[in-house]
Coordinates of C-alpha atoms in Angstrom, one line a residue:
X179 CA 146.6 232.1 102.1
X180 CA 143.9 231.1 104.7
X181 CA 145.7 231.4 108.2
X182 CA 145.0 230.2 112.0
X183 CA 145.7 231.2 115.2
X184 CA 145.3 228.7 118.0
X185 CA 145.2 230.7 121.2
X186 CA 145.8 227.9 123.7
X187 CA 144.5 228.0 127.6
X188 CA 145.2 231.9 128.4
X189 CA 143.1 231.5 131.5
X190 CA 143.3 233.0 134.6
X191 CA 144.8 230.3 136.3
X192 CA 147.6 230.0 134.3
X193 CA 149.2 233.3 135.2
X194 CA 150.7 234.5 138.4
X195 CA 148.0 234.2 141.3
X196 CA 146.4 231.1 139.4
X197 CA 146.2 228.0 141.4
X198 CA 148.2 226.9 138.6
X199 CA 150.8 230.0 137.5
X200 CA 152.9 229.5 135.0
X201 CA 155.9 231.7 135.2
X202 CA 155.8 234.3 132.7
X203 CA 151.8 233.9 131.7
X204 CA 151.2 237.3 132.2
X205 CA 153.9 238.2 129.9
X206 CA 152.8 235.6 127.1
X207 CA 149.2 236.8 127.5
X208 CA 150.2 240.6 126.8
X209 CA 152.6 239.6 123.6
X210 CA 149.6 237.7 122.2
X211 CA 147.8 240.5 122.7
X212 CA 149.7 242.6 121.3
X213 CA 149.9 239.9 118.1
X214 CA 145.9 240.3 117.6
X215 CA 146.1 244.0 117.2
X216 CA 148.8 243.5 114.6
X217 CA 148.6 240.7 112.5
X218 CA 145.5 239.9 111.0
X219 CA 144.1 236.3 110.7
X220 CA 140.9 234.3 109.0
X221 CA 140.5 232.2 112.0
X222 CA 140.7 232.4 115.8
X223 CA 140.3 229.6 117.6
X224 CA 140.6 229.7 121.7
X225 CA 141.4 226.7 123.7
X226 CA 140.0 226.0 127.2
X227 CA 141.1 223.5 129.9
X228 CA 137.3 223.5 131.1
X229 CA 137.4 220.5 134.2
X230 CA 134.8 219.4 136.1
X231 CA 135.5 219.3 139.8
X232 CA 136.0 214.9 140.0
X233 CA 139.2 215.4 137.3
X234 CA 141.6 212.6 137.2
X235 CA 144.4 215.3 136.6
X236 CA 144.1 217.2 140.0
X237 CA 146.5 215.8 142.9
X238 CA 143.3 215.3 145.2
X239 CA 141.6 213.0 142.7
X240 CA 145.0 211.0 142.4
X241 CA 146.9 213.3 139.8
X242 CA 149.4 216.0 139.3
X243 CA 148.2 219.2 139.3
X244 CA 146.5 221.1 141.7
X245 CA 142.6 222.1 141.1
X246 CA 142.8 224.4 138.3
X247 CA 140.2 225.8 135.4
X248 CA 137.1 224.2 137.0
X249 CA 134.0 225.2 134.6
X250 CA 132.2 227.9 135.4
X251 CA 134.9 229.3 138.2
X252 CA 137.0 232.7 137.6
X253 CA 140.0 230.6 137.2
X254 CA 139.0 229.2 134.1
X255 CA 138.3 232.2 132.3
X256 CA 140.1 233.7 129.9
X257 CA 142.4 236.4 130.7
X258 CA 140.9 239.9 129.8
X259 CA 143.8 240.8 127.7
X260 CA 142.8 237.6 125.4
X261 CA 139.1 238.2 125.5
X262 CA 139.7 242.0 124.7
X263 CA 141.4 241.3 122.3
X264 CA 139.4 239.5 120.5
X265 CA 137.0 241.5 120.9
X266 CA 138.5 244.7 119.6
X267 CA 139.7 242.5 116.4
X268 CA 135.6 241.9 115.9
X269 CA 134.9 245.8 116.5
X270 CA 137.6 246.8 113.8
X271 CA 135.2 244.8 111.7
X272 CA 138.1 241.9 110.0
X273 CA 136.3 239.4 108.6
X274 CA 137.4 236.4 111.4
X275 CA 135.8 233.4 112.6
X276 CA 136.2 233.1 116.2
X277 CA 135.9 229.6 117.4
X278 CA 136.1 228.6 121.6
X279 CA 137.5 225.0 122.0
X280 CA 136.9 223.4 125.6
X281 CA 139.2 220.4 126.5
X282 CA 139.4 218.4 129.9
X283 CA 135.9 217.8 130.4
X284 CA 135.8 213.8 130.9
X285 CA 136.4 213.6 134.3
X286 CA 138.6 210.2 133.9
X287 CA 140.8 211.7 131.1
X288 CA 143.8 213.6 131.0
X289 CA 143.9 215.7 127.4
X290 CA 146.7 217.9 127.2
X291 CA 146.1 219.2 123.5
X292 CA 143.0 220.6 121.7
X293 CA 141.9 218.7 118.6
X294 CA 141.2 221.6 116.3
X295 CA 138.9 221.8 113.5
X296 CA 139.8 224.6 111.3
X297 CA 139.1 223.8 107.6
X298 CA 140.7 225.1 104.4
X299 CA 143.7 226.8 106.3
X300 CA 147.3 226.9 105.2
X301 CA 149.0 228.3 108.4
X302 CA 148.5 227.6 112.1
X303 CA 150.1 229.4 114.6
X304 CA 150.1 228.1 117.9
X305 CA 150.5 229.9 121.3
X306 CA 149.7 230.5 124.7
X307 CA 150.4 228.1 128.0
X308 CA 151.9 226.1 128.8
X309 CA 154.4 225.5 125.9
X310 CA 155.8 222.2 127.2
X311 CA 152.1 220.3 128.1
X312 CA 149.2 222.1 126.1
X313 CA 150.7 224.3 123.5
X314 CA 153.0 221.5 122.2
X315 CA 150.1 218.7 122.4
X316 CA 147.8 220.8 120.7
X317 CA 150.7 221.7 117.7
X318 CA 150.9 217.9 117.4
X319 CA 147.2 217.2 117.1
X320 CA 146.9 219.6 114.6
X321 CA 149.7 219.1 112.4
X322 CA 148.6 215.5 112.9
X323 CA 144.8 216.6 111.3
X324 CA 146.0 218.9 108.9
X325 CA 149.4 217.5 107.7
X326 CA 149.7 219.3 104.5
X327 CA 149.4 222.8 106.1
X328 CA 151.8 224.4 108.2
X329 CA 152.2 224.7 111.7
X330 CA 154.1 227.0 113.2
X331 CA 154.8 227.3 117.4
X332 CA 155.3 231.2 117.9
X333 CA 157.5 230.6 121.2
X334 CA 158.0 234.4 121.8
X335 CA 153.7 234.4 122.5
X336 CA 154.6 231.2 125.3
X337 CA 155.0 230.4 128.5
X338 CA 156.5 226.9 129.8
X339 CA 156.3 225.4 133.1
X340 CA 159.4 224.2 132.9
X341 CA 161.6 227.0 131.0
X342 CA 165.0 226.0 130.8
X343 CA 167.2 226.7 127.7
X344 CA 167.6 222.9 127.6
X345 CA 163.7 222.6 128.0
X346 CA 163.5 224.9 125.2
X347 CA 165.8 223.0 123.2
X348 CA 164.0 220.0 123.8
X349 CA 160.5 220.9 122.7
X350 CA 162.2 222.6 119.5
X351 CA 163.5 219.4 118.2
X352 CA 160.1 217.5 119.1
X353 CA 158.8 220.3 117.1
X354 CA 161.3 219.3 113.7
X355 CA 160.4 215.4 114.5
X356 CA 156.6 216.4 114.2
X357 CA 157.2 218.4 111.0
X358 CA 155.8 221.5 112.9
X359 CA 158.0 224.5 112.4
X360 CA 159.5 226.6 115.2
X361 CA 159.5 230.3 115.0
X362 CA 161.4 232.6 117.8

C-alpha cells in the first residue's frame, strides 16, 4: 500500500506570533513532527499559502484576513519543526518523494485547499492548519481527484481557527458527506 501525507500550511504565520495564529499551531506542528519520525510514508507533499502582496483575501485589499504568508517573507515559511523534519526523514535515507505545493498565488483568488497530484497512492493523510479552512478544502480536493483511494483527516496533527467541540463536530460530519474518513 502506496501512502501520502499532505502536510498542509505549517508556516510561520500560522502559529502563535503569526500575523495569522491559529490557536494551538505550535502544538499541531510538534505532533506532526513527531508523526514523521514515526510513521513512514512513500510520499510527502507540503502545502503553502504563498500570496503576493495585492491578495484579494487580506482585509486591506477588501478581504478577511489580515496580511499573512506573503512570498518570499519569514511568515510564509515553514515552521522548522516541519522542514526538519523532513529533512531528517531524507537523512535516514527512506525512500520518499517530497513534493512542496504553493497555493494563493493569483492575486484575485481566494483558494483555501491544495489540489494535490500524488499518483498511484492508496492513503492520504491530511494535516496541519487550519482544520476548518485549508486542511478540510484540501481533504475535499483530493478525495475529489482520487476518489477510489482513501482519505483520511488525522485531527490529533490539527489546529482550527475556530475549535469548538461543535466546530469539531461539524467538520467530522462534512468529512462522512465527502466520503473522507476521520481519524482522532
Amino acid at each position: 500500500m502506496r501512502t501520502c501525507l499532505v502536510i498542509v500550511d505549517c508556516q510561520n504565520d500560522f502559529v502563535e506570533g503569526g500575523s495569522l495564529a491559529v490557536a494551538g499551531g505550535e502544538r499541531a506542528c510538534r505532533a506532526v513532527n513527531g508523526l514523521l519520525q514515526n510513521t513512514h510514508y512513500d510520499v510527502i507533499v507540503l502545502t503553502e499559502d504563498f500570496h503576493p502582496v495585492d491578495h484579494c483575501s487580506f482585509a486591506e485589499n477588501g478581504g478577511t484576513w489580515p496580511v499573512h504568508c506573503v512570498q518570499n517573507t519569514y511568515g510564509a515559511h515553514l515552521r522548522e519543526e516541519i522542514s526538519g523534519g523532513v529533512g531528517s526523514v531524507l537523512q535516514r535515507g527512506d525512500s520518499v518523494t517530497v513534493t512542496v505545493v504553493h497555493k494563493g498565488m493569483d492575486p484575485r483568488i481566494e483558494e483555501y485547499g491544495a489540489s494535490i497530484t500524488a499518483d498511484n497512492i492508496d492513503r492520504f493523510d491530511i494535516v496541519g492548519i487550519a482544520l476548518d479552512y485549508c486542511v478540510l478544502e484540501t481533504a475535499k480536493l483530493t478525495k475529489k481527484r482520487y476518489p477510489e483511494s482513501r482519505v483520511v483527516v488525522k485531527s490529533a496533527y490539527t489546529a482550527a481557527v475556530d475549535d469548538s467541540p461543535e466546530n469539531r463536530e461539524r467538520i467530522e460530519k462534512s468529512c462522512g458527506e465527502e466520503k473522507i474518513e476521520w481519524e482522532r
